[in-house]
């Protein structure tokens, strides 16, 4: 069930691409998420690419969780099964609460697109210090699936019967518009 009411509340979001090979030019996934967020009316406070190193990932996400300005973190990449895929291990320990339904719903929607290969996705989400953290696979297709299938509505204050906006820290997004 979905519906919209009230005024839109723009969120301040950090986008993290986890990759050993991508740079700003080749980061189609991070760029897609940043563009989708901005098109929806949100503020992208920072967009960063970091190597797939769980301590570097954890350090950056910890900084954003502690920030008074960042309400949402969306990471792309590092959620697979290779030795270098460490995003879940990096961020899961930071969660105050897990959002189990995000990974479950992402894989359900993804199954319609890629079949049983979706079982290799370790997409996950959680809350930490009133900051929502969503970790999605690194392909641009997976980012589109996550955005269109879950995040667009759940980050929209008008979405009913519920959304994540009421659980996030209060901030003034205009203070972050010049960052990133």
JSON list of C-alpha atoms in Angstrom, two decimals:
[
{"chain": "A", "resi": 1, "resn": "UNK", "atom": "CA", "xyz": [0.00, 0.00, 0.00]},
{"chain": "A", "resi": 2, "resn": "UNK", "atom": "CA", "xyz": [1.40, 3.37, -0.89]},
{"chain": "A", "resi": 3, "resn": "UNK", "atom": "CA", "xyz": [0.18, 6.88, -0.89]},
{"chain": "A", "resi": 4, "resn": "UNK", "atom": "CA", "xyz": [1.54, 10.36, -0.57]},
{"chain": "A", "resi": 5, "resn": "UNK", "atom": "CA", "xyz": [0.63, 13.29, 1.62]},
{"chain": "A", "resi": 6, "resn": "UNK", "atom": "CA", "xyz": [2.27, 16.14, 3.51]},
{"chain": "A", "resi": 7, "resn": "UNK", "atom": "CA", "xyz": [5.25, 18.17, 2.34]},
{"chain": "A", "resi": 8, "resn": "UNK", "atom": "CA", "xyz": [8.45, 16.69, 0.99]},
{"chain": "A", "resi": 9, "resn": "UNK", "atom": "CA", "xyz": [11.36, 16.69, 3.47]},
{"chain": "A", "resi": 10, "resn": "UNK", "atom": "CA", "xyz": [14.71, 16.67, 1.62]},
{"chain": "A", "resi": 11, "resn": "UNK", "atom": "CA", "xyz": [17.33, 14.46, 3.27]},
{"chain": "A", "resi": 12, "resn": "UNK", "atom": "CA", "xyz": [21.08, 14.93, 3.44]},
{"chain": "A", "resi": 13, "resn": "UNK", "atom": "CA", "xyz": [22.73, 11.83, 2.01]},
{"chain": "A", "resi": 14, "resn": "UNK", "atom": "CA", "xyz": [26.28, 10.53, 1.61]},
{"chain": "A", "resi": 15, "resn": "UNK", "atom": "CA", "xyz": [26.97, 8.17, -1.28]},
{"chain": "A", "resi": 16, "resn": "UNK", "atom": "CA", "xyz": [29.85, 5.71, -0.98]},
{"chain": "A", "resi": 17, "resn": "UNK", "atom": "CA", "xyz": [31.21, 3.61, -3.82]},
{"chain": "A", "resi": 18, "resn": "UNK", "atom": "CA", "xyz": [33.33, 0.69, -2.64]},
{"chain": "A", "resi": 19, "resn": "UNK", "atom": "CA", "xyz": [35.66, -0.41, -5.42]},
{"chain": "A", "resi": 20, "resn": "UNK", "atom": "CA", "xyz": [39.29, -1.26, -6.10]},
{"chain": "A", "resi": 21, "resn": "UNK", "atom": "CA", "xyz": [38.96, -0.28, -9.76]},
{"chain": "A", "resi": 22, "resn": "UNK", "atom": "CA", "xyz": [36.47, 2.56, -10.22]},
{"chain": "A", "resi": 23, "resn": "UNK", "atom": "CA", "xyz": [37.22, 6.25, -10.41]},
{"chain": "A", "resi": 24, "resn": "UNK", "atom": "CA", "xyz": [34.88, 9.24, -10.84]},
{"chain": "A", "resi": 25, "resn": "UNK", "atom": "CA", "xyz": [34.63, 8.66, -14.58]},
{"chain": "A", "resi": 26, "resn": "UNK", "atom": "CA", "xyz": [33.83, 4.94, -14.38]},
{"chain": "A", "resi": 27, "resn": "UNK", "atom": "CA", "xyz": [31.65, 5.08, -11.24]},
{"chain": "A", "resi": 28, "resn": "UNK", "atom": "CA", "xyz": [28.30, 4.68, -12.97]},
{"chain": "A", "resi": 29, "resn": "UNK", "atom": "CA", "xyz": [26.66, 3.20, -9.86]},
{"chain": "A", "resi": 30, "resn": "UNK", "atom": "CA", "xyz": [27.57, 6.00, -7.45]},
{"chain": "A", "resi": 31, "resn": "UNK", "atom": "CA", "xyz": [26.72, 8.58, -10.10]},
{"chain": "A", "resi": 32, "resn": "UNK", "atom": "CA", "xyz": [23.34, 6.94, -10.69]},
{"chain": "A", "resi": 33, "resn": "UNK", "atom": "CA", "xyz": [22.51, 7.05, -6.96]},
{"chain": "A", "resi": 34, "resn": "UNK", "atom": "CA", "xyz": [23.67, 10.67, -6.60]},
{"chain": "A", "resi": 35, "resn": "UNK", "atom": "CA", "xyz": [21.64, 11.74, -9.64]},
{"chain": "A", "resi": 36, "resn": "UNK", "atom": "CA", "xyz": [18.54, 9.82, -8.51]},
{"chain": "A", "resi": 37, "resn": "UNK", "atom": "CA", "xyz": [18.76, 11.36, -5.03]},
{"chain": "A", "resi": 38, "resn": "UNK", "atom": "CA", "xyz": [19.13, 14.88, -6.43]},
{"chain": "A", "resi": 39, "resn": "UNK", "atom": "CA", "xyz": [16.31, 14.35, -8.94]},
{"chain": "A", "resi": 40, "resn": "UNK", "atom": "CA", "xyz": [14.09, 13.30, -6.04]},
{"chain": "A", "resi": 41, "resn": "UNK", "atom": "CA", "xyz": [14.95, 16.54, -4.20]},
{"chain": "A", "resi": 42, "resn": "UNK", "atom": "CA", "xyz": [17.51, 15.25, -1.69]},
{"chain": "A", "resi": 43, "resn": "UNK", "atom": "CA", "xyz": [20.92, 16.79, -1.00]},
{"chain": "A", "resi": 44, "resn": "UNK", "atom": "CA", "xyz": [24.02, 14.74, -1.77]},
{"chain": "A", "resi": 45, "resn": "UNK", "atom": "CA", "xyz": [26.41, 16.06, 0.88]},
{"chain": "A", "resi": 46, "resn": "UNK", "atom": "CA", "xyz": [29.31, 13.83, -0.15]},
{"chain": "A", "resi": 47, "resn": "UNK", "atom": "CA", "xyz": [30.08, 11.27, -2.83]},
{"chain": "A", "resi": 48, "resn": "UNK", "atom": "CA", "xyz": [33.22, 9.25, -2.17]},
{"chain": "A", "resi": 49, "resn": "UNK", "atom": "CA", "xyz": [34.97, 6.28, -3.75]},
{"chain": "A", "resi": 50, "resn": "UNK", "atom": "CA", "xyz": [36.98, 4.11, -1.35]},
{"chain": "A", "resi": 51, "resn": "UNK", "atom": "CA", "xyz": [39.00, 0.93, -1.87]},
{"chain": "A", "resi": 52, "resn": "UNK", "atom": "CA", "xyz": [37.40, -2.29, -0.64]},
{"chain": "A", "resi": 53, "resn": "UNK", "atom": "CA", "xyz": [39.10, -2.29, 2.76]},
{"chain": "A", "resi": 54, "resn": "UNK", "atom": "CA", "xyz": [36.79, -2.88, 5.71]},
{"chain": "A", "resi": 55, "resn": "UNK", "atom": "CA", "xyz": [38.68, -0.49, 8.00]},
{"chain": "A", "resi": 56, "resn": "UNK", "atom": "CA", "xyz": [38.66, 2.37, 5.48]},
{"chain": "A", "resi": 57, "resn": "UNK", "atom": "CA", "xyz": [34.96, 1.76, 4.81]},
{"chain": "A", "resi": 58, "resn": "UNK", "atom": "CA", "xyz": [34.18, 1.59, 8.55]},
{"chain": "A", "resi": 59, "resn": "UNK", "atom": "CA", "xyz": [36.16, 4.78, 9.23]},
{"chain": "A", "resi": 60, "resn": "UNK", "atom": "CA", "xyz": [34.28, 6.79, 6.61]},
{"chain": "A", "resi": 61, "resn": "UNK", "atom": "CA", "xyz": [30.82, 5.44, 7.48]},
{"chain": "A", "resi": 62, "resn": "UNK", "atom": "CA", "xyz": [31.57, 6.06, 11.20]},
{"chain": "A", "resi": 63, "resn": "UNK", "atom": "CA", "xyz": [32.41, 9.67, 10.37]},
{"chain": "A", "resi": 64, "resn": "UNK", "atom": "CA", "xyz": [29.11, 10.09, 8.55]},
{"chain": "A", "resi": 65, "resn": "UNK", "atom": "CA", "xyz": [27.14, 8.43, 11.35]},
{"chain": "A", "resi": 66, "resn": "UNK", "atom": "CA", "xyz": [28.72, 10.85, 13.84]},
{"chain": "A", "resi": 67, "resn": "UNK", "atom": "CA", "xyz": [28.07, 13.88, 11.63]},
{"chain": "A", "resi": 68, "resn": "UNK", "atom": "CA", "xyz": [25.25, 16.20, 12.60]},
{"chain": "A", "resi": 69, "resn": "UNK", "atom": "CA", "xyz": [24.48, 16.72, 8.92]},
{"chain": "A", "resi": 70, "resn": "UNK", "atom": "CA", "xyz": [24.31, 13.25, 7.33]},
{"chain": "A", "resi": 71, "resn": "UNK", "atom": "CA", "xyz": [20.94, 11.50, 7.69]},
{"chain": "A", "resi": 72, "resn": "UNK", "atom": "CA", "xyz": [21.41, 8.65, 5.23]},
{"chain": "A", "resi": 73, "resn": "UNK", "atom": "CA", "xyz": [24.37, 6.71, 3.87]},
{"chain": "A", "resi": 74, "resn": "UNK", "atom": "CA", "xyz": [24.00, 4.64, 0.71]},
{"chain": "A", "resi": 75, "resn": "UNK", "atom": "CA", "xyz": [26.93, 2.47, -0.28]},
{"chain": "A", "resi": 76, "resn": "UNK", "atom": "CA", "xyz": [27.34, 0.55, -3.51]},
{"chain": "A", "resi": 77, "resn": "UNK", "atom": "CA", "xyz": [29.78, -2.31, -3.96]},
{"chain": "A", "resi": 78, "resn": "UNK", "atom": "CA", "xyz": [31.59, -4.81, -1.78]},
{"chain": "A", "resi": 79, "resn": "UNK", "atom": "CA", "xyz": [28.51, -6.89, -0.96]},
{"chain": "A", "resi": 80, "resn": "UNK", "atom": "CA", "xyz": [29.39, -10.02, -2.91]},
{"chain": "A", "resi": 81, "resn": "UNK", "atom": "CA", "xyz": [31.32, -13.15, -1.95]},
{"chain": "A", "resi": 82, "resn": "UNK", "atom": "CA", "xyz": [34.85, -12.49, -3.17]},
{"chain": "A", "resi": 83, "resn": "UNK", "atom": "CA", "xyz": [37.69, -12.14, -0.69]},
{"chain": "A", "resi": 84, "resn": "UNK", "atom": "CA", "xyz": [37.75, -8.36, -1.24]},
{"chain": "A", "resi": 85, "resn": "UNK", "atom": "CA", "xyz": [33.98, -7.89, -0.63]},
{"chain": "A", "resi": 86, "resn": "UNK", "atom": "CA", "xyz": [33.91, -6.54, 2.93]},
{"chain": "A", "resi": 87, "resn": "UNK", "atom": "CA", "xyz": [31.20, -3.88, 3.06]},
{"chain": "A", "resi": 88, "resn": "UNK", "atom": "CA", "xyz": [28.83, -5.94, 5.27]},
{"chain": "A", "resi": 89, "resn": "UNK", "atom": "CA", "xyz": [31.63, -6.77, 7.71]},
{"chain": "A", "resi": 90, "resn": "UNK", "atom": "CA", "xyz": [32.71, -3.11, 7.76]},
{"chain": "A", "resi": 91, "resn": "UNK", "atom": "CA", "xyz": [29.34, -1.55, 8.55]},
{"chain": "A", "resi": 92, "resn": "UNK", "atom": "CA", "xyz": [27.24, -4.18, 10.28]},
{"chain": "A", "resi": 93, "resn": "UNK", "atom": "CA", "xyz": [29.15, -3.77, 13.56]},
{"chain": "A", "resi": 94, "resn": "UNK", "atom": "CA", "xyz": [28.15, -0.08, 13.55]},
{"chain": "A", "resi": 95, "resn": "UNK", "atom": "CA", "xyz": [24.40, -0.74, 13.49]},
{"chain": "A", "resi": 96, "resn": "UNK", "atom": "CA", "xyz": [22.24, 0.01, 16.52]},
{"chain": "A", "resi": 97, "resn": "UNK", "atom": "CA", "xyz": [19.41, -1.83, 14.75]},
{"chain": "A", "resi": 98, "resn": "UNK", "atom": "CA", "xyz": [19.30, -3.97, 11.63]},
{"chain": "A", "resi": 99, "resn": "UNK", "atom": "CA", "xyz": [16.75, -3.30, 8.90]},
{"chain": "A", "resi": 100, "resn": "UNK", "atom": "CA", "xyz": [16.33, -6.94, 7.88]},
{"chain": "A", "resi": 101, "resn": "UNK", "atom": "CA", "xyz": [13.48, -6.17, 5.52]},
{"chain": "A", "resi": 102, "resn": "UNK", "atom": "CA", "xyz": [15.70, -4.13, 3.21]},
{"chain": "A", "resi": 103, "resn": "UNK", "atom": "CA", "xyz": [17.91, -7.03, 2.16]},
{"chain": "A", "resi": 104, "resn": "UNK", "atom": "CA", "xyz": [14.95, -9.37, 2.00]},
{"chain": "A", "resi": 105, "resn": "UNK", "atom": "CA", "xyz": [12.92, -7.02, -0.21]},
{"chain": "A", "resi": 106, "resn": "UNK", "atom": "CA", "xyz": [15.92, -6.13, -2.38]},
{"chain": "A", "resi": 107, "resn": "UNK", "atom": "CA", "xyz": [16.59, -9.81, -3.09]},
{"chain": "A", "resi": 108, "resn": "UNK", "atom": "CA", "xyz": [12.87, -10.45, -3.73]},
{"chain": "A", "resi": 109, "resn": "UNK", "atom": "CA", "xyz": [12.72, -7.68, -6.33]},
{"chain": "A", "resi": 110, "resn": "UNK", "atom": "CA", "xyz": [16.12, -8.64, -7.74]},
{"chain": "A", "resi": 111, "resn": "UNK", "atom": "CA", "xyz": [14.98, -12.23, -8.22]},
{"chain": "A", "resi": 112, "resn": "UNK", "atom": "CA", "xyz": [12.53, -10.99, -10.86]},
{"chain": "A", "resi": 113, "resn": "UNK", "atom": "CA", "xyz": [15.48, -9.46, -12.74]},
{"chain": "A", "resi": 114, "resn": "UNK", "atom": "CA", "xyz": [18.41, -11.88, -12.29]},
{"chain": "A", "resi": 115, "resn": "UNK", "atom": "CA", "xyz": [16.84, -15.07, -10.96]},
{"chain": "A", "resi": 116, "resn": "UNK", "atom": "CA", "xyz": [18.60, -17.17, -8.37]},
{"chain": "A", "resi": 117, "resn": "UNK", "atom": "CA", "xyz": [21.84, -15.21, -8.74]},
{"chain": "A", "resi": 118, "resn": "UNK", "atom": "CA", "xyz": [20.31, -12.80, -6.24]},
{"chain": "A", "resi": 119, "resn": "UNK", "atom": "CA", "xyz": [21.24, -15.20, -3.43]},
{"chain": "A", "resi": 120, "resn": "UNK", "atom": "CA", "xyz": [24.82, -13.98, -3.85]},
{"chain": "A", "resi": 121, "resn": "UNK", "atom": "CA", "xyz": [23.81, -10.46, -2.84]},
{"chain": "A", "resi": 122, "resn": "UNK", "atom": "CA", "xyz": [24.57, -9.52, 0.75]},
{"chain": "A", "resi": 123, "resn": "UNK", "atom": "CA", "xyz": [22.61, -6.27, 0.52]},
{"chain": "A", "resi": 124, "resn": "UNK", "atom": "CA", "xyz": [21.84, -5.04, 4.02]},
{"chain": "A", "resi": 125, "resn": "UNK", "atom": "CA", "xyz": [20.77, -2.00, 6.00]},
{"chain": "A", "resi": 126, "resn": "UNK", "atom": "CA", "xyz": [20.64, -0.67, 9.51]},
{"chain": "A", "resi": 127, "resn": "UNK", "atom": "CA", "xyz": [20.27, 2.35, 11.73]},
{"chain": "A", "resi": 128, "resn": "UNK", "atom": "CA", "xyz": [23.09, 3.96, 13.72]},
{"chain": "A", "resi": 129, "resn": "UNK", "atom": "CA", "xyz": [22.86, 7.25, 15.63]},
{"chain": "A", "resi": 130, "resn": "UNK", "atom": "CA", "xyz": [19.60, 8.07, 13.82]},
{"chain": "A", "resi": 131, "resn": "UNK", "atom": "CA", "xyz": [21.36, 7.59, 10.47]},
{"chain": "A", "resi": 132, "resn": "UNK", "atom": "CA", "xyz": [20.01, 5.06, 7.96]},
{"chain": "A", "resi": 133, "resn": "UNK", "atom": "CA", "xyz": [22.70, 3.02, 6.20]},
{"chain": "A", "resi": 134, "resn": "UNK", "atom": "CA", "xyz": [21.86, 1.05, 3.06]},
{"chain": "A", "resi": 135, "resn": "UNK", "atom": "CA", "xyz": [24.43, -1.22, 1.38]},
{"chain": "A", "resi": 136, "resn": "UNK", "atom": "CA", "xyz": [23.64, -2.35, -2.16]},
{"chain": "A", "resi": 137, "resn": "UNK", "atom": "CA", "xyz": [25.62, -4.33, -4.75]},
{"chain": "A", "resi": 138, "resn": "UNK", "atom": "CA", "xyz": [28.00, -2.48, -7.04]},
{"chain": "A", "resi": 139, "resn": "UNK", "atom": "CA", "xyz": [26.29, -2.89, -10.40]},
{"chain": "A", "resi": 140, "resn": "UNK", "atom": "CA", "xyz": [24.33, 0.04, -11.76]},
{"chain": "A", "resi": 141, "resn": "UNK", "atom": "CA", "xyz": [21.41, -2.34, -12.33]},
{"chain": "A", "resi": 142, "resn": "UNK", "atom": "CA", "xyz": [21.39, -3.27, -8.63]},
{"chain": "A", "resi": 143, "resn": "UNK", "atom": "CA", "xyz": [21.46, 0.42, -7.69]},
{"chain": "A", "resi": 144, "resn": "UNK", "atom": "CA", "xyz": [18.46, 1.05, -9.93]},
{"chain": "A", "resi": 145, "resn": "UNK", "atom": "CA", "xyz": [16.65, -1.92, -8.37]},
{"chain": "A", "resi": 146, "resn": "UNK", "atom": "CA", "xyz": [17.36, -0.64, -4.85]},
{"chain": "A", "resi": 147, "resn": "UNK", "atom": "CA", "xyz": [16.38, 2.94, -5.67]},
{"chain": "A", "resi": 148, "resn": "UNK", "atom": "CA", "xyz": [13.24, 2.23, -7.68]},
{"chain": "A", "resi": 149, "resn": "UNK", "atom": "CA", "xyz": [12.10, -0.76, -5.63]},
{"chain": "A", "resi": 150, "resn": "UNK", "atom": "CA", "xyz": [12.74, 0.43, -2.08]},
{"chain": "A", "resi": 151, "resn": "UNK", "atom": "CA", "xyz": [14.75, 3.56, -1.36]},
{"chain": "A", "resi": 152, "resn": "UNK", "atom": "CA", "xyz": [12.86, 6.13, -3.40]},
{"chain": "A", "resi": 153, "resn": "UNK", "atom": "CA", "xyz": [9.68, 5.56, -1.36]},
{"chain": "A", "resi": 154, "resn": "UNK", "atom": "CA", "xyz": [11.29, 4.84, 2.00]},
{"chain": "A", "resi": 155, "resn": "UNK", "atom": "CA", "xyz": [13.33, 8.07, 1.87]},
{"chain": "A", "resi": 156, "resn": "UNK", "atom": "CA", "xyz": [10.27, 10.13, 0.91]},
{"chain": "A", "resi": 157, "resn": "UNK", "atom": "CA", "xyz": [8.56, 11.75, 3.90]},
{"chain": "A", "resi": 158, "resn": "UNK", "atom": "CA", "xyz": [5.24, 11.68, 2.02]},
{"chain": "A", "resi": 159, "resn": "UNK", "atom": "CA", "xyz": [5.18, 7.90, 1.57]},
{"chain": "A", "resi": 160, "resn": "UNK", "atom": "CA", "xyz": [2.49, 6.13, 3.58]},
{"chain": "A", "resi": 161, "resn": "UNK", "atom": "CA", "xyz": [1.82, 4.16, 5.65]},
{"chain": "A", "resi": 162, "resn": "UNK", "atom": "CA", "xyz": [5.43, 4.65, 6.83]},
{"chain": "A", "resi": 163, "resn": "UNK", "atom": "CA", "xyz": [8.93, 5.69, 5.80]},
{"chain": "A", "resi": 164, "resn": "UNK", "atom": "CA", "xyz": [12.35, 6.07, 7.42]},
{"chain": "A", "resi": 165, "resn": "UNK", "atom": "CA", "xyz": [12.35, 9.88, 7.58]},
{"chain": "A", "resi": 166, "resn": "UNK", "atom": "CA", "xyz": [10.71, 9.97, 11.02]},
{"chain": "A", "resi": 167, "resn": "UNK", "atom": "CA", "xyz": [13.56, 7.85, 12.43]},
{"chain": "A", "resi": 168, "resn": "UNK", "atom": "CA", "xyz": [16.39, 10.09, 11.20]},
{"chain": "A", "resi": 169, "resn": "UNK", "atom": "CA", "xyz": [18.28, 12.82, 13.01]},
{"chain": "A", "resi": 170, "resn": "UNK", "atom": "CA", "xyz": [17.01, 16.33, 12.48]},
{"chain": "A", "resi": 171, "resn": "UNK", "atom": "CA", "xyz": [19.32, 18.48, 10.42]},
{"chain": "A", "resi": 172, "resn": "UNK", "atom": "CA", "xyz": [19.26, 21.47, 8.19]},
{"chain": "A", "resi": 173, "resn": "UNK", "atom": "CA", "xyz": [20.07, 20.18, 4.73]},
{"chain": "A", "resi": 174, "resn": "UNK", "atom": "CA", "xyz": [20.81, 23.64, 3.35]},
{"chain": "A", "resi": 175, "resn": "UNK", "atom": "CA", "xyz": [23.97, 23.70, 5.47]},
{"chain": "A", "resi": 176, "resn": "UNK", "atom": "CA", "xyz": [25.38, 20.85, 3.38]},
{"chain": "A", "resi": 177, "resn": "UNK", "atom": "CA", "xyz": [24.36, 21.92, -0.11]},
{"chain": "A", "resi": 178, "resn": "UNK", "atom": "CA", "xyz": [27.81, 23.22, -0.97]},
{"chain": "A", "resi": 179, "resn": "UNK", "atom": "CA", "xyz": [29.63, 19.99, -0.04]},
{"chain": "A", "resi": 180, "resn": "UNK", "atom": "CA", "xyz": [30.38, 16.98, -2.21]}
]
